[in-house]
XYZ file of C-alpha atoms in Angstrom:
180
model
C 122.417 46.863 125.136
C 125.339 49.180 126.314
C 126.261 50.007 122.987
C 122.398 51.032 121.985
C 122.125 53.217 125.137
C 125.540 54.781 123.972
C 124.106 55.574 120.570
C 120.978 57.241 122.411
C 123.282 59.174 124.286
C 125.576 60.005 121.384
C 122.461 61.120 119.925
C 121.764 63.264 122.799
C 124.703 65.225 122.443
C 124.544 66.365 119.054
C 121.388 67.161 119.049
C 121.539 69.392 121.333
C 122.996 73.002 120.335
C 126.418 74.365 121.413
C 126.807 77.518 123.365
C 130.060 79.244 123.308
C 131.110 80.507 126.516
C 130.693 84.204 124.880
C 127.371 83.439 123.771
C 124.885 85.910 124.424
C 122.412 83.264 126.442
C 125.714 83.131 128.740
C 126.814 86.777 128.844
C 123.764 87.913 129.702
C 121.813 85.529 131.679
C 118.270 86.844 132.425
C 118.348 89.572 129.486
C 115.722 89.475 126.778
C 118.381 89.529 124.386
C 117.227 93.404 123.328
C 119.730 95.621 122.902
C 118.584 99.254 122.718
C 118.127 100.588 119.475
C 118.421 104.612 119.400
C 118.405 104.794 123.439
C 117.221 108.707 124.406
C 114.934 108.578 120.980
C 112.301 106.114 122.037
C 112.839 103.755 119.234
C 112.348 100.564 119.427
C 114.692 97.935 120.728
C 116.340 95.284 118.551
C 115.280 91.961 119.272
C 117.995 89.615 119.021
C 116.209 86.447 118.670
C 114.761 87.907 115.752
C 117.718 88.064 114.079
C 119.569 85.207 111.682
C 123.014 85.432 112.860
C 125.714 83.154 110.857
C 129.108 83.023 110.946
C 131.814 82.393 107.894
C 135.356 82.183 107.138
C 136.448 86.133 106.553
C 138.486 87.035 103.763
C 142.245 88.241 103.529
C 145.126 88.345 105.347
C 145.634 86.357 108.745
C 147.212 83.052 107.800
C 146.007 79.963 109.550
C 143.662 81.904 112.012
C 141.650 83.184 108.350
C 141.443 79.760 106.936
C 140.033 78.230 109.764
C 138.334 80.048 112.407
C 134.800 81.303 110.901
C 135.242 84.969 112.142
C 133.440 86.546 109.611
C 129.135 87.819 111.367
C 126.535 88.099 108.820
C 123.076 89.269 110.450
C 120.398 89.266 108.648
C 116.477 89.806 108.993
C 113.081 90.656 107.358
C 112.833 94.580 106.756
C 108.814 93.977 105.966
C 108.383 91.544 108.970
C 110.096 94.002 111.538
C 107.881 95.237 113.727
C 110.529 96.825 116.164
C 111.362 99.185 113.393
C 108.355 101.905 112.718
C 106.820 101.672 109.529
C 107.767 104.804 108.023
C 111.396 104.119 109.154
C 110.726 100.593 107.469
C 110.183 102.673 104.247
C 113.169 104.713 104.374
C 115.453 101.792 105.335
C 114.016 100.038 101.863
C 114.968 103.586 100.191
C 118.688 103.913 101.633
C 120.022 100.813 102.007
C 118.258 99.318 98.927
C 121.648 97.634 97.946
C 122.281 95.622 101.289
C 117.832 93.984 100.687
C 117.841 90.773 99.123
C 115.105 89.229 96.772
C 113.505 88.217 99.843
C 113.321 91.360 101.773
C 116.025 90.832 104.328
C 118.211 93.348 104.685
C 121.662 91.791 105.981
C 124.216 93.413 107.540
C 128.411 91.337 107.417
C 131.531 92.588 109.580
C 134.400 91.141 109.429
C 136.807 93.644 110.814
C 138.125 92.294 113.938
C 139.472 88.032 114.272
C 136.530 87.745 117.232
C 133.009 86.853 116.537
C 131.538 88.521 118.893
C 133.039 91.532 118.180
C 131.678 91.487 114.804
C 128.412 90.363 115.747
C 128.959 93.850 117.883
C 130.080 95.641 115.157
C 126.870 94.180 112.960
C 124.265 94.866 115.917
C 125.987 98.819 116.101
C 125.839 99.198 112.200
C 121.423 98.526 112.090
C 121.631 100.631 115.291
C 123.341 103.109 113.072
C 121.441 102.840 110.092
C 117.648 102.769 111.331
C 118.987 106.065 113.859
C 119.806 107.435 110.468
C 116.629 106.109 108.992
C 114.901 107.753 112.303
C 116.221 111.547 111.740
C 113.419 114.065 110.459
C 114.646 116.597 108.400
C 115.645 120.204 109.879
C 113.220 122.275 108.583
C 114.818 125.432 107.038
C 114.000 129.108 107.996
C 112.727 131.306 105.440
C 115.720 133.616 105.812
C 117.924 130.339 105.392
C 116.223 129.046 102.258
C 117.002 132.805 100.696
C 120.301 133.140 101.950
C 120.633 129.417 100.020
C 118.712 130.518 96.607
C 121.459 133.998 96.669
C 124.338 131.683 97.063
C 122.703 129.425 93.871
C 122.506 132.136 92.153
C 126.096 133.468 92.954
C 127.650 130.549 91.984
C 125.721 130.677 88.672
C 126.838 133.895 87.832
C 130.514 133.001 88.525
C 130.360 129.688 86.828
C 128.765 131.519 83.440
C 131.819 134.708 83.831
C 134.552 132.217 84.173
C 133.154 130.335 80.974
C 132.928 133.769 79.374
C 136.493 134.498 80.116
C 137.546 130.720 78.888
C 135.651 131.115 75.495
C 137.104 134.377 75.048
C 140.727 133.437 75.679
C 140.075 130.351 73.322
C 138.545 132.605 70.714
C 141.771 135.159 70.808
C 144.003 131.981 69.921
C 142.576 131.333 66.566
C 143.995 132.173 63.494
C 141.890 134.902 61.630
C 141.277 134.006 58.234
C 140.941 137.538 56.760
């Protein structure tokens, strides 16, 4: 009988999840778990418990500390499915960091620079910060005296290019041998 309730209460324990004492569930008791996207912009917040967040062994040097502490964030979530990200930021995201999407649409995001976790899950949560403010920018819209002041300096550098080839293909010209 003792040893079945031990069982039960071994089974207890496992099943239940660990929390690090630098989780974010204890850092920030009472939060949402949102940390503010773009701030001053009006952007969305990210949602944390949206997220997948895993951690691996990182790569090079470090010794024993590399081999077996899993250091190493990887946070990942659906672009499509992200409804804290405007749609037309959505789009551009897709555009510019098509490389970082997976077949299934997530986009993930790894940092392993620093031996802490949570300072790469930091550095991961700064980096979509970073990339869906970059997403977020509109485009200056040019003046009309800036787009001709642009177009003169095209054409400028045209011109120069083309006399500098001139002066190339005549210098290469005067160091043939004339066959008359």
């Amino acid at each position: 009988v003792l040893s079945g309730a031990l069982r039960a209460f071994r089974g207890f324990r496992f099943a239940s999840t660990y929390r690090s004492a630098y989780s974010l569930e204890r850092l920030y008791p009472g939060s949402d778990l949102r940390t503010a996207a773009l701030g001053d912009q009006g952007v969305a917040d990210i949602p944390v418990d949206r997220l997948t967040i895993s951690y691996c062994k990182s790569s090079g040097p470090g010794g024993q500390n590399v081999n077996k502490v899993n250091t190493k964030a990887e946070v990942r979530f659906h672009l499509a499915s992200a409804d804290w990200i405007p749609e037309d930021v959505r789009q551009k995201i897709s555009v510019q960091c098509k490389n970082r999407i997976n077949r299934s649409g997530e986009l993930i995001v790894v940092s392993e620079q620093s031996r802490y976790q949570m300072e790469n899950l930091a550095a991961c949560l700064e980096k979509i910060r970073g990339i869906v403010a970059d997403a977020a920018k509109k485009p200056k819209m040019l003046s009309k005296e800036d787009v001709e002041v642009r177009r003169a300096r095209v054409e400028k550098m045209n011109r120069e290019r083309l006399q500098q080839k001139k002066i190339e293909s005549t210098i290469k010209q005067s160091r043939r041998a004339s066959l008359d």
